[in-house]
Amino acid sequence: MKTFKTNILNRVRALSLLALVAALAFGFTSCNDDKYDGDPYFNVEGLTDGAIVLENVAIDTTSYSAAKKFVVRSNRPWKLVAQGENGWVRVFPSEGEGDGIIRVSSLENVKPVNRELKFKVLLDGEDCGQTVTIMQKLSEPYMRASSNMVQVAREGGDVLIPIITNVPFTFEIQGENSDWVTATLDSEGVIKLNCLYNTPGAERNATLHVQGEGDFSNLQLNIPITQLGEVLLYENFTWLVKSEAGVDYPLVGWEYDKCLRIDAWSADEKSHGWESRSGLMSKKVPAAYSMKGFVKVGRTNFGGEGLSPALTKIEGTRDIKVSFQAVAYAAATGAVDDKELYVGVIGGGKVVGITGGDETKNSVERSFSYCDENGNPIELVGVAHATLHADNQFNQNIDPTGLKIWDEPFTHYTVLIEGATSQTRIALFGGLFDTALKGVGKGKNRMFFDNVKVEYR
């Protein structure tokens, strides 16, 4: 009796196990069709004219929450496969099953044409004949130069002019008797002018004409080129374009993170003779930096300066005038540094006057603390002092290109010097020198200088 019951139980268990195996086998083998109801479908909600449309601005590809969201409707396992080279858009997730949400992010489209990428839709691993298009809008075409005008020293030589644009362009030299200057493409987006020595000695002029190609021919620049006659020194820093590593120097004041400290300049950049003694007294790194076509001095709690080469063309003792442009630093947020400008001389000569900017805030100070080439303290006797005009600073809201400020008359200054010699050097200061700036005013007096010209009075 006991043996009979046991056999019945074993048979029941065996039949139950066979039924379970059969059910499992049926479930795995029928997933392609019977698991899902109806015909296969795949849709993305929120499309514009049948496509996912993105603005030209970047959507952070590393941020899950910043991405643009779209609802997916499907009744099958699905996968999106890019049909072409993709270096600008990210879809996450790119595969799933049934309904869900995809997030789309992208890099900025800086070009003046729309771009798009199609994604093939696979359902259950098979091409269903459907695609999803992602289109990113264009950026408005633009063209501007790193400088609205170019001045060249009598000695001539090469001058680099970066063209900031997102369109293809052509260029040529225009003007009568302009065979003293030629223009070639130095590198992508950078035009190189080669100017001959100005033998006649009088100022001469030409124009660099730049024009967009094809559909962008309405974009044009006409940049005046002036070659100076006899001057003692002219410096427009056009040789400051990019580092030896190929990193472009910044063109606007608030992008100071890309500028290069003067002690890290290339041998060619240093050969122009500009130096900075900031940091020698305090045993710190100097506070002078490269921008694209001009220089920056100073940093937080630290006053910097730019020291010119010696005026070796002077014979004997002569009275001279130094003209230049100065612009104050302002952060992208609009916060403005102090605007105290000082100009002194070493190697012979005395400052006797200053004009330009806000004339009511110009003066000649009796003395100013500086240092010699070994970092030993010295006093400069007679130093020009000016507080820059109230509107003289970079302003991202009014002038995001950073170019218009240099056209303002109040950025121009002229300093008068008596008794200069061939050893005279000009020092342009942003605030008090070295660590003396700490605790003075805002403790920040960063300043930019360009277009330094020295000539006889």
Short mmCIF file of C-alpha atoms in Angstrom, two decimals:
data_model
loop_
_atom_site.label_atom_id
_atom_site.label_comp_id
_atom_site.label_asym_id
_atom_site.label_seq_id
_atom_site.Cartn_x
_atom_site.Cartn_y
_atom_site.Cartn_z
CA MET A 1 0.00 0.00 0.00
CA LYS A 2 2.77 2.37 0.92
CA THR A 3 4.71 1.47 -2.24
CA PHE A 4 1.65 2.13 -4.44
CA LYS A 5 1.11 5.66 -3.00
CA THR A 6 4.73 6.51 -3.57
CA ASN A 7 4.59 5.55 -7.25
CA ILE A 8 1.48 7.70 -7.77
CA LEU A 9 3.18 10.72 -6.14
CA ASN A 10 6.27 10.29 -8.32
CA ARG A 11 4.12 10.19 -11.45
CA VAL A 12 2.25 13.36 -10.44
CA ARG A 13 5.53 15.16 -9.78
CA ALA A 14 6.98 14.06 -13.10
CA LEU A 15 3.90 15.25 -15.01
CA SER A 16 3.98 18.62 -13.20
CA LEU A 17 7.67 19.09 -14.06
CA LEU A 18 7.03 18.28 -17.74
CA ALA A 19 4.20 20.80 -17.83
CA LEU A 20 6.45 23.52 -16.31
CA VAL A 21 9.27 22.84 -18.79
CA ALA A 22 6.81 22.95 -21.67
CA ALA A 23 5.39 26.25 -20.46
CA LEU A 24 8.85 27.79 -20.13
CA ALA A 25 9.88 26.51 -23.54
CA PHE A 26 6.73 28.01 -25.03
CA GLY A 27 7.41 31.35 -23.32
CA PHE A 28 11.00 31.71 -24.65
CA THR A 29 10.30 30.60 -28.19
CA SER A 30 7.27 32.81 -28.78
CA CYS A 31 8.77 36.20 -27.74
CA ASN A 32 9.04 37.46 -31.33
CA ASP A 33 5.31 37.48 -31.90
CA ASP A 34 2.96 36.21 -29.22
CA LYS A 35 4.45 38.20 -26.30
CA TYR A 36 3.31 41.49 -27.87
CA ASP A 37 -0.11 42.60 -29.01
CA GLY A 38 -0.72 43.95 -32.51
CA ASP A 39 1.66 44.91 -35.28
CA PRO A 40 5.09 46.31 -34.35
CA TYR A 41 5.23 50.10 -34.03
CA PHE A 42 7.64 52.82 -32.88
CA ASN A 43 6.86 56.50 -32.44
CA VAL A 44 8.55 59.51 -30.86
CA GLU A 45 6.24 62.18 -29.46
CA GLY A 46 6.90 65.93 -29.67
CA LEU A 47 8.50 66.00 -33.14
CA THR A 48 8.67 69.19 -35.22
CA ASP A 49 8.01 68.60 -38.92
CA GLY A 50 8.83 64.93 -38.37
CA ALA A 51 12.16 65.52 -36.62
CA ILE A 52 13.69 66.12 -33.21
CA VAL A 53 14.73 69.78 -33.51
CA LEU A 54 17.46 71.29 -31.32
CA GLU A 55 18.57 74.89 -30.99
CA ASN A 56 22.13 75.73 -32.06
CA VAL A 57 23.30 76.12 -28.46
CA ALA A 58 25.00 73.27 -26.63
CA ILE A 59 23.05 70.93 -24.36
CA ASP A 60 25.45 69.43 -21.84
CA THR A 61 26.26 65.92 -23.08
CA THR A 62 27.52 64.91 -19.62
CA SER A 63 24.41 66.02 -17.72
CA TYR A 64 21.47 63.61 -17.54
CA SER A 65 19.06 66.25 -16.27
CA ALA A 66 20.04 68.94 -18.80
CA ALA A 67 19.19 66.83 -21.83
CA LYS A 68 16.02 67.40 -23.85
CA LYS A 69 13.41 64.67 -23.17
CA PHE A 70 11.18 62.88 -25.70
CA VAL A 71 8.58 60.15 -25.07
CA VAL A 72 8.94 56.92 -27.03
CA ARG A 73 5.91 54.69 -27.75
CA SER A 74 6.55 51.11 -28.89
CA ASN A 75 5.40 47.53 -28.40
CA ARG A 76 8.72 45.88 -29.16
CA PRO A 77 12.38 45.96 -28.10
CA TRP A 78 13.86 48.89 -30.06
CA LYS A 79 17.28 50.32 -30.90
CA LEU A 80 18.41 53.56 -32.60
CA VAL A 81 21.48 53.26 -34.85
CA ALA A 82 23.19 56.42 -36.20
CA GLN A 83 23.41 56.47 -39.99
CA GLY A 84 26.56 58.51 -40.44
CA GLU A 85 29.45 60.04 -38.56
CA ASN A 86 28.30 61.44 -35.24
CA GLY A 87 30.42 63.76 -33.19
CA TRP A 88 27.81 66.25 -32.00
CA VAL A 89 24.63 64.56 -30.68
CA ARG A 90 23.98 61.98 -27.94
CA VAL A 91 20.82 59.93 -27.48
CA PHE A 92 20.38 58.13 -24.16
CA PRO A 93 19.29 55.44 -23.93
CA SER A 94 19.70 54.41 -27.55
CA GLU A 95 17.81 51.16 -26.98
CA GLY A 96 14.98 49.90 -24.82
CA GLU A 97 11.74 47.94 -24.76
CA GLY A 98 8.22 49.27 -24.98
CA ASP A 99 7.31 52.82 -23.90
CA GLY A 100 9.97 55.04 -22.37
CA ILE A 101 11.85 58.35 -22.46
CA ILE A 102 14.97 59.23 -24.45
CA ARG A 103 17.18 62.19 -23.63
CA VAL A 104 18.98 64.12 -26.39
CA SER A 105 21.98 66.40 -25.87
CA SER A 106 24.33 68.11 -28.31
CA LEU A 107 27.39 70.25 -28.87
CA GLU A 108 26.95 73.81 -30.11
CA ASN A 109 26.45 74.19 -33.84
CA VAL A 110 28.76 77.10 -34.67
CA LYS A 111 28.30 76.77 -38.44
CA PRO A 112 25.84 78.89 -40.45
CA VAL A 113 23.97 75.83 -41.81
CA ASN A 114 21.58 73.38 -40.19
CA ARG A 115 22.91 69.91 -39.53
CA GLU A 116 21.07 66.64 -39.12
CA LEU A 117 21.67 62.98 -38.39
CA LYS A 118 19.31 60.09 -39.12
CA PHE A 119 18.93 57.08 -36.83
CA LYS A 120 17.70 53.74 -38.19
CA VAL A 121 15.05 52.09 -35.99
CA LEU A 122 15.49 48.38 -35.23
CA LEU A 123 12.55 46.48 -33.75
CA ASP A 124 13.29 43.05 -32.33
CA GLY A 125 16.73 43.44 -33.89
CA GLU A 126 15.40 43.93 -37.41
CA ASP A 127 15.25 47.02 -39.61
CA CYS A 128 11.63 48.14 -39.59
CA GLY A 129 12.15 50.65 -42.46
CA GLN A 130 11.73 53.65 -40.18
CA THR A 131 14.19 56.44 -39.23
CA VAL A 132 14.33 59.17 -36.62
CA THR A 133 15.91 62.47 -37.71
CA ILE A 134 17.65 64.84 -35.30
CA MET A 135 18.18 68.35 -36.70
CA GLN A 136 20.15 71.14 -35.05
CA LYS A 137 19.60 74.73 -36.09
CA LEU A 138 22.36 76.88 -37.55
CA SER A 139 24.24 79.74 -35.93
CA GLU A 140 23.82 83.16 -37.47
CA PRO A 141 26.69 83.88 -39.89
CA TYR A 142 29.17 86.42 -38.57
CA MET A 143 32.52 87.94 -39.43
CA ARG A 144 34.77 90.28 -37.49
CA ALA A 145 38.49 90.93 -37.14
CA SER A 146 40.61 90.95 -34.02
CA SER A 147 41.28 94.62 -34.74
CA ASN A 148 39.29 97.31 -36.51
CA MET A 149 42.48 98.91 -37.82
CA VAL A 150 46.14 97.99 -38.25
CA GLN A 151 49.20 100.17 -37.75
CA VAL A 152 52.59 98.93 -38.87
CA ALA A 153 56.02 100.20 -37.83
CA ARG A 154 58.25 101.78 -40.46
CA GLU A 155 60.48 98.69 -40.37
CA GLY A 156 57.62 96.61 -41.76
CA GLY A 157 57.60 92.84 -41.30
CA ASP A 158 54.76 90.39 -40.69
CA VAL A 159 51.47 91.28 -39.02
CA LEU A 160 48.91 88.58 -38.13
CA ILE A 161 45.20 89.43 -38.27
CA PRO A 162 42.83 86.75 -36.92
CA ILE A 163 39.42 86.79 -38.63
CA ILE A 164 36.72 85.58 -36.26
CA THR A 165 34.04 84.04 -38.44
CA ASN A 166 32.00 80.92 -39.12
CA VAL A 167 31.86 81.33 -42.91
CA PRO A 168 34.40 80.75 -45.70
CA PHE A 169 35.99 83.99 -46.92
CA THR A 170 38.34 85.57 -49.46
CA PHE A 171 40.60 88.59 -49.00
CA GLU A 172 42.72 91.08 -50.93
CA ILE A 173 44.72 94.28 -50.50
CA GLN A 174 43.07 97.36 -51.99
CA GLY A 175 44.20 100.93 -52.56
CA GLU A 176 46.49 102.92 -54.83
CA ASN A 177 50.23 102.40 -54.45
CA SER A 178 49.62 99.51 -52.04
CA ASP A 179 52.29 97.18 -53.42
CA TRP A 180 54.27 97.64 -50.19
CA VAL A 181 51.94 95.18 -48.43
CA THR A 182 50.82 91.65 -49.38
CA ALA A 183 48.29 89.33 -47.70
CA THR A 184 48.41 85.54 -47.43
CA LEU A 185 46.64 82.95 -45.30
CA ASP A 186 48.95 82.08 -42.40
CA SER A 187 46.73 79.45 -40.77
CA GLU A 188 43.02 78.72 -40.50
CA GLY A 189 41.25 82.03 -39.93
CA VAL A 190 44.48 84.07 -39.69
CA ILE A 191 45.63 86.47 -42.43
CA LYS A 192 49.30 87.45 -42.54
CA LEU A 193 50.31 90.85 -43.84
CA ASN A 194 53.88 91.26 -45.03
CA CYS A 195 54.96 94.89 -45.13
CA LEU A 196 58.11 96.28 -46.75
CA TYR A 197 60.37 98.84 -45.09
CA ASN A 198 58.94 102.34 -45.48
CA THR A 199 61.86 103.91 -47.35
CA PRO A 200 60.06 107.18 -48.25
CA GLY A 201 59.45 107.80 -44.54
CA ALA A 202 55.94 109.30 -44.82
CA GLU A 203 52.86 107.47 -43.60
CA ARG A 204 51.23 105.28 -46.24
CA ASN A 205 47.88 103.53 -46.34
CA ALA A 206 46.10 100.51 -47.79
CA THR A 207 42.98 98.47 -47.02
CA LEU A 208 42.54 94.78 -46.29
CA HIS A 209 39.22 93.75 -47.83
CA VAL A 210 37.68 90.52 -46.46
CA GLN A 211 34.46 89.09 -47.88
CA GLY A 212 32.35 86.00 -47.24
CA GLU A 213 32.04 83.50 -50.07
CA GLY A 214 28.88 82.30 -51.83
CA ASP A 215 25.70 82.87 -49.85
CA PHE A 216 27.68 84.88 -47.31
CA SER A 217 29.09 87.51 -49.67
CA ASN A 218 27.10 90.19 -47.83
CA LEU A 219 29.56 89.84 -44.93
CA GLN A 220 32.46 92.21 -45.57
CA LEU A 221 35.28 93.87 -43.66
CA ASN A 222 37.43 96.78 -44.76
CA ILE A 223 40.36 97.09 -42.37
CA PRO A 224 42.53 100.21 -42.78
CA ILE A 225 46.29 99.56 -42.78
CA THR A 226 48.63 102.42 -41.93
CA GLN A 227 52.40 102.13 -42.06
CA LEU A 228 54.06 104.72 -39.89
CA GLY A 229 56.97 106.92 -40.80
CA GLU A 230 59.88 107.49 -38.46
CA VAL A 231 59.03 106.60 -34.83
CA LEU A 232 61.20 105.52 -31.94
CA LEU A 233 59.02 102.54 -31.02
CA TYR A 234 55.71 101.13 -32.17
CA GLU A 235 54.12 98.05 -30.67
CA ASN A 236 50.67 96.69 -31.46
CA PHE A 237 51.32 93.13 -30.18
CA THR A 238 49.90 91.52 -33.33
CA TRP A 239 52.46 88.75 -32.84
CA LEU A 240 50.48 87.57 -29.80
CA VAL A 241 48.01 85.17 -31.44
CA LYS A 242 48.34 81.68 -29.97
CA SER A 243 50.70 79.68 -27.76
CA GLU A 244 53.31 77.26 -29.05
CA ALA A 245 50.86 74.50 -28.08
CA GLY A 246 48.37 76.00 -30.54
CA VAL A 247 45.94 77.45 -27.97
CA ASP A 248 44.39 80.73 -29.11
CA TYR A 249 44.94 83.65 -26.77
CA PRO A 250 41.67 85.29 -25.61
CA LEU A 251 40.28 88.36 -27.36
CA VAL A 252 37.97 89.56 -24.58
CA GLY A 253 39.04 90.62 -21.12
CA TRP A 254 36.90 88.25 -19.08
CA GLU A 255 38.41 85.13 -20.74
CA TYR A 256 41.68 85.54 -18.87
CA ASP A 257 41.93 81.80 -18.15
CA LYS A 258 43.36 81.26 -21.65
CA CYS A 259 46.06 83.91 -21.48
CA LEU A 260 49.71 82.93 -21.06
CA ARG A 261 52.03 84.34 -18.38
CA ILE A 262 54.97 86.26 -19.79
CA ASP A 263 57.65 83.92 -18.43
CA ALA A 264 56.04 81.09 -20.45
CA TRP A 265 56.09 82.99 -23.74
CA SER A 266 57.90 81.46 -26.69
CA ALA A 267 61.42 82.55 -27.61
CA ASP A 268 59.98 84.45 -30.58
CA GLU A 269 57.49 86.31 -28.38
CA LYS A 270 60.19 87.20 -25.87
CA SER A 271 62.46 88.45 -28.67
CA HIS A 272 60.24 91.53 -29.04
CA GLY A 273 61.83 92.81 -25.86
CA TRP A 274 58.86 93.28 -23.53
CA GLU A 275 59.38 92.22 -19.92
CA SER A 276 57.77 92.37 -16.48
CA ARG A 277 59.51 92.76 -13.13
CA SER A 278 56.37 92.03 -11.14
CA GLY A 279 57.06 89.19 -8.73
CA LEU A 280 60.81 89.84 -8.42
CA MET A 281 60.55 91.62 -5.06
CA SER A 282 58.00 89.21 -3.57
CA LYS A 283 59.63 86.10 -5.10
CA LYS A 284 56.41 85.25 -6.93
CA VAL A 285 55.55 84.60 -10.57
CA PRO A 286 55.13 87.70 -12.78
CA ALA A 287 51.76 89.34 -13.38
CA ALA A 288 51.87 90.08 -17.10
CA TYR A 289 50.02 87.98 -19.69
CA SER A 290 49.33 87.55 -23.40
CA MET A 291 45.98 88.37 -24.95
CA LYS A 292 45.21 88.20 -28.68
CA GLY A 293 46.92 91.31 -29.99
CA PHE A 294 47.39 93.10 -26.65
CA VAL A 295 48.68 92.47 -23.12
CA LYS A 296 47.17 92.15 -19.66
CA VAL A 297 48.89 93.11 -16.40
CA GLY A 298 47.97 92.37 -12.80
CA ARG A 299 46.01 89.74 -10.92
CA THR A 300 44.04 89.63 -7.67
CA ASN A 301 45.99 91.38 -4.85
CA PHE A 302 48.98 91.77 -7.15
CA GLY A 303 49.94 94.75 -9.32
CA GLY A 304 51.64 94.04 -12.62
CA GLU A 305 53.35 96.01 -15.35
CA GLY A 306 54.71 95.81 -18.87
CA LEU A 307 58.24 97.12 -19.44
CA SER A 308 59.13 98.19 -22.99
CA PRO A 309 62.41 97.55 -24.80
CA ALA A 310 65.00 100.33 -24.58
CA LEU A 311 64.52 103.24 -27.01
CA THR A 312 67.78 102.58 -28.81
CA LYS A 313 67.00 104.94 -31.72
CA ILE A 314 67.36 108.03 -29.54
CA GLU A 315 70.57 109.91 -30.08
CA GLY A 316 71.75 111.96 -27.13
CA THR A 317 69.05 113.34 -24.83
CA ARG A 318 65.62 114.13 -26.29
CA ASP A 319 62.10 114.97 -25.22
CA ILE A 320 59.58 112.34 -26.31
CA LYS A 321 55.89 111.48 -26.10
CA VAL A 322 54.43 108.04 -25.46
CA SER A 323 50.91 107.30 -26.73
CA PHE A 324 49.02 104.10 -25.97
CA GLN A 325 45.61 102.63 -25.18
CA ALA A 326 44.53 101.31 -21.79
CA VAL A 327 41.35 99.41 -20.88
CA ALA A 328 40.29 98.22 -17.43
CA TYR A 329 39.28 94.67 -16.50
CA ALA A 330 35.68 93.70 -15.84
CA ALA A 331 34.37 90.21 -15.12
CA ALA A 332 31.66 88.60 -17.25
CA THR A 333 29.28 89.36 -14.35
CA GLY A 334 30.02 93.09 -14.74
CA ALA A 335 32.19 93.48 -11.63
CA VAL A 336 34.83 96.12 -12.41
CA ASP A 337 38.36 96.35 -10.98
CA ASP A 338 39.96 99.54 -9.73
CA LYS A 339 41.17 101.66 -12.66
CA GLU A 340 44.39 103.23 -11.49
CA LEU A 341 46.96 103.63 -14.28
CA TYR A 342 50.60 104.61 -13.72
CA VAL A 343 53.34 105.26 -16.29
CA GLY A 344 57.01 105.65 -15.40
CA VAL A 345 60.45 105.51 -17.00
CA ILE A 346 63.79 103.91 -16.16
CA GLY A 347 67.18 104.35 -17.82
CA GLY A 348 66.92 108.13 -18.18
CA GLY A 349 64.19 110.74 -18.48
CA LYS A 350 61.40 112.21 -16.38
CA VAL A 351 57.62 112.18 -16.81
CA VAL A 352 56.25 115.73 -16.94
CA GLY A 353 52.67 115.34 -18.13
CA ILE A 354 49.77 113.11 -19.17
CA THR A 355 46.75 113.77 -21.38
CA GLY A 356 43.78 111.70 -22.51
CA GLY A 357 41.01 109.71 -20.87
CA ASP A 358 39.22 111.69 -18.21
CA GLU A 359 41.46 114.78 -18.02
CA THR A 360 40.13 115.70 -14.58
CA LYS A 361 41.65 112.52 -13.14
CA ASN A 362 45.18 112.82 -14.55
CA SER A 363 48.24 113.93 -12.59
CA VAL A 364 52.00 113.46 -12.18
CA GLU A 365 52.98 111.81 -8.90
CA ARG A 366 56.25 112.64 -7.17
CA SER A 367 57.38 109.04 -6.68
CA PHE A 368 56.40 105.43 -7.22
CA SER A 369 57.80 102.16 -5.84
CA TYR A 370 59.37 99.82 -8.40
CA CYS A 371 62.38 97.45 -8.53
CA ASP A 372 65.53 96.89 -10.57
CA GLU A 373 66.29 93.79 -12.66
CA ASN A 374 67.45 91.95 -9.52
CA GLY A 375 64.31 92.67 -7.51
CA ASN A 376 65.88 95.42 -5.37
CA PRO A 377 63.46 98.24 -4.49
CA ILE A 378 63.87 101.55 -6.34
CA GLU A 379 61.84 104.75 -6.50
CA LEU A 380 60.68 106.24 -9.78
CA VAL A 381 60.68 110.04 -9.57
CA GLY A 382 57.84 111.63 -11.48
CA VAL A 383 55.17 109.12 -12.57
CA ALA A 384 52.02 109.76 -14.63
CA HIS A 385 48.81 108.75 -12.86
CA ALA A 386 45.29 108.47 -14.31
CA THR A 387 42.00 107.00 -13.18
CA LEU A 388 40.40 105.51 -16.26
CA HIS A 389 37.09 106.83 -17.57
CA ALA A 390 33.92 105.48 -15.91
CA ASP A 391 32.98 103.56 -19.08
CA ASN A 392 36.48 102.33 -19.89
CA GLN A 393 36.27 98.60 -19.32
CA PHE A 394 35.27 95.45 -21.17
CA ASN A 395 31.51 94.94 -21.02
CA GLN A 396 30.05 91.59 -22.07
CA ASN A 397 26.49 92.91 -22.28
CA ILE A 398 27.23 95.96 -24.45
CA ASP A 399 30.17 94.57 -26.43
CA PRO A 400 30.40 90.75 -26.33
CA THR A 401 33.03 90.81 -29.11
CA GLY A 402 35.43 92.88 -27.01
CA LEU A 403 36.32 95.05 -30.03
CA LYS A 404 34.24 98.21 -29.68
CA ILE A 405 35.92 99.39 -26.51
CA TRP A 406 39.19 99.94 -28.41
CA ASP A 407 37.41 102.45 -30.70
CA GLU A 408 36.53 104.72 -27.78
CA PRO A 409 38.56 107.99 -27.63
CA PHE A 410 38.79 107.79 -23.84
CA THR A 411 41.03 104.69 -24.07
CA HIS A 412 43.85 106.82 -25.58
CA TYR A 413 46.57 108.41 -23.43
CA THR A 414 49.73 110.39 -24.14
CA VAL A 415 52.56 110.78 -21.63
CA LEU A 416 55.20 113.53 -22.02
CA ILE A 417 58.79 112.73 -21.06
CA GLU A 418 61.82 115.02 -20.86
CA GLY A 419 65.45 113.95 -21.17
CA ALA A 420 64.99 110.46 -22.61
CA THR A 421 68.05 108.51 -23.81
CA SER A 422 68.81 105.36 -25.76
CA GLN A 423 68.57 103.48 -22.45
CA THR A 424 65.09 104.76 -21.57
CA ARG A 425 62.38 102.16 -21.07
CA ILE A 426 58.66 102.77 -20.52
CA ALA A 427 56.81 100.99 -17.68
CA LEU A 428 53.00 100.70 -17.87
CA PHE A 429 51.45 99.79 -14.50
CA GLY A 430 48.01 98.53 -13.48
CA GLY A 431 47.72 99.80 -9.91
CA LEU A 432 50.44 99.80 -7.27
CA PHE A 433 53.35 97.50 -8.05
CA ASP A 434 53.70 93.91 -6.85
CA THR A 435 52.19 92.99 -3.45
CA ALA A 436 51.74 96.66 -2.55
CA LEU A 437 48.31 96.34 -4.20
CA LYS A 438 47.01 93.97 -1.52
CA GLY A 439 44.47 95.73 0.68
CA VAL A 440 44.29 98.81 -1.56
CA GLY A 441 40.79 99.58 -2.87
CA LYS A 442 39.28 96.39 -4.25
CA GLY A 443 42.69 94.70 -4.28
CA LYS A 444 42.21 94.19 -8.03
CA ASN A 445 43.59 96.51 -10.70
CA ARG A 446 43.95 94.34 -13.79
CA MET A 447 44.51 96.35 -16.97
CA PHE A 448 45.08 95.88 -20.70
CA PHE A 449 47.49 97.81 -22.95
CA ASP A 450 47.89 98.11 -26.72
CA ASN A 451 49.20 100.33 -29.54
CA VAL A 452 52.22 101.79 -27.79
CA LYS A 453 53.95 104.46 -29.90
CA VAL A 454 56.99 106.53 -28.93
CA GLU A 455 58.10 109.53 -30.98
CA TYR A 456 59.91 112.82 -30.61
CA ARG A 457 57.95 115.77 -29.28
#
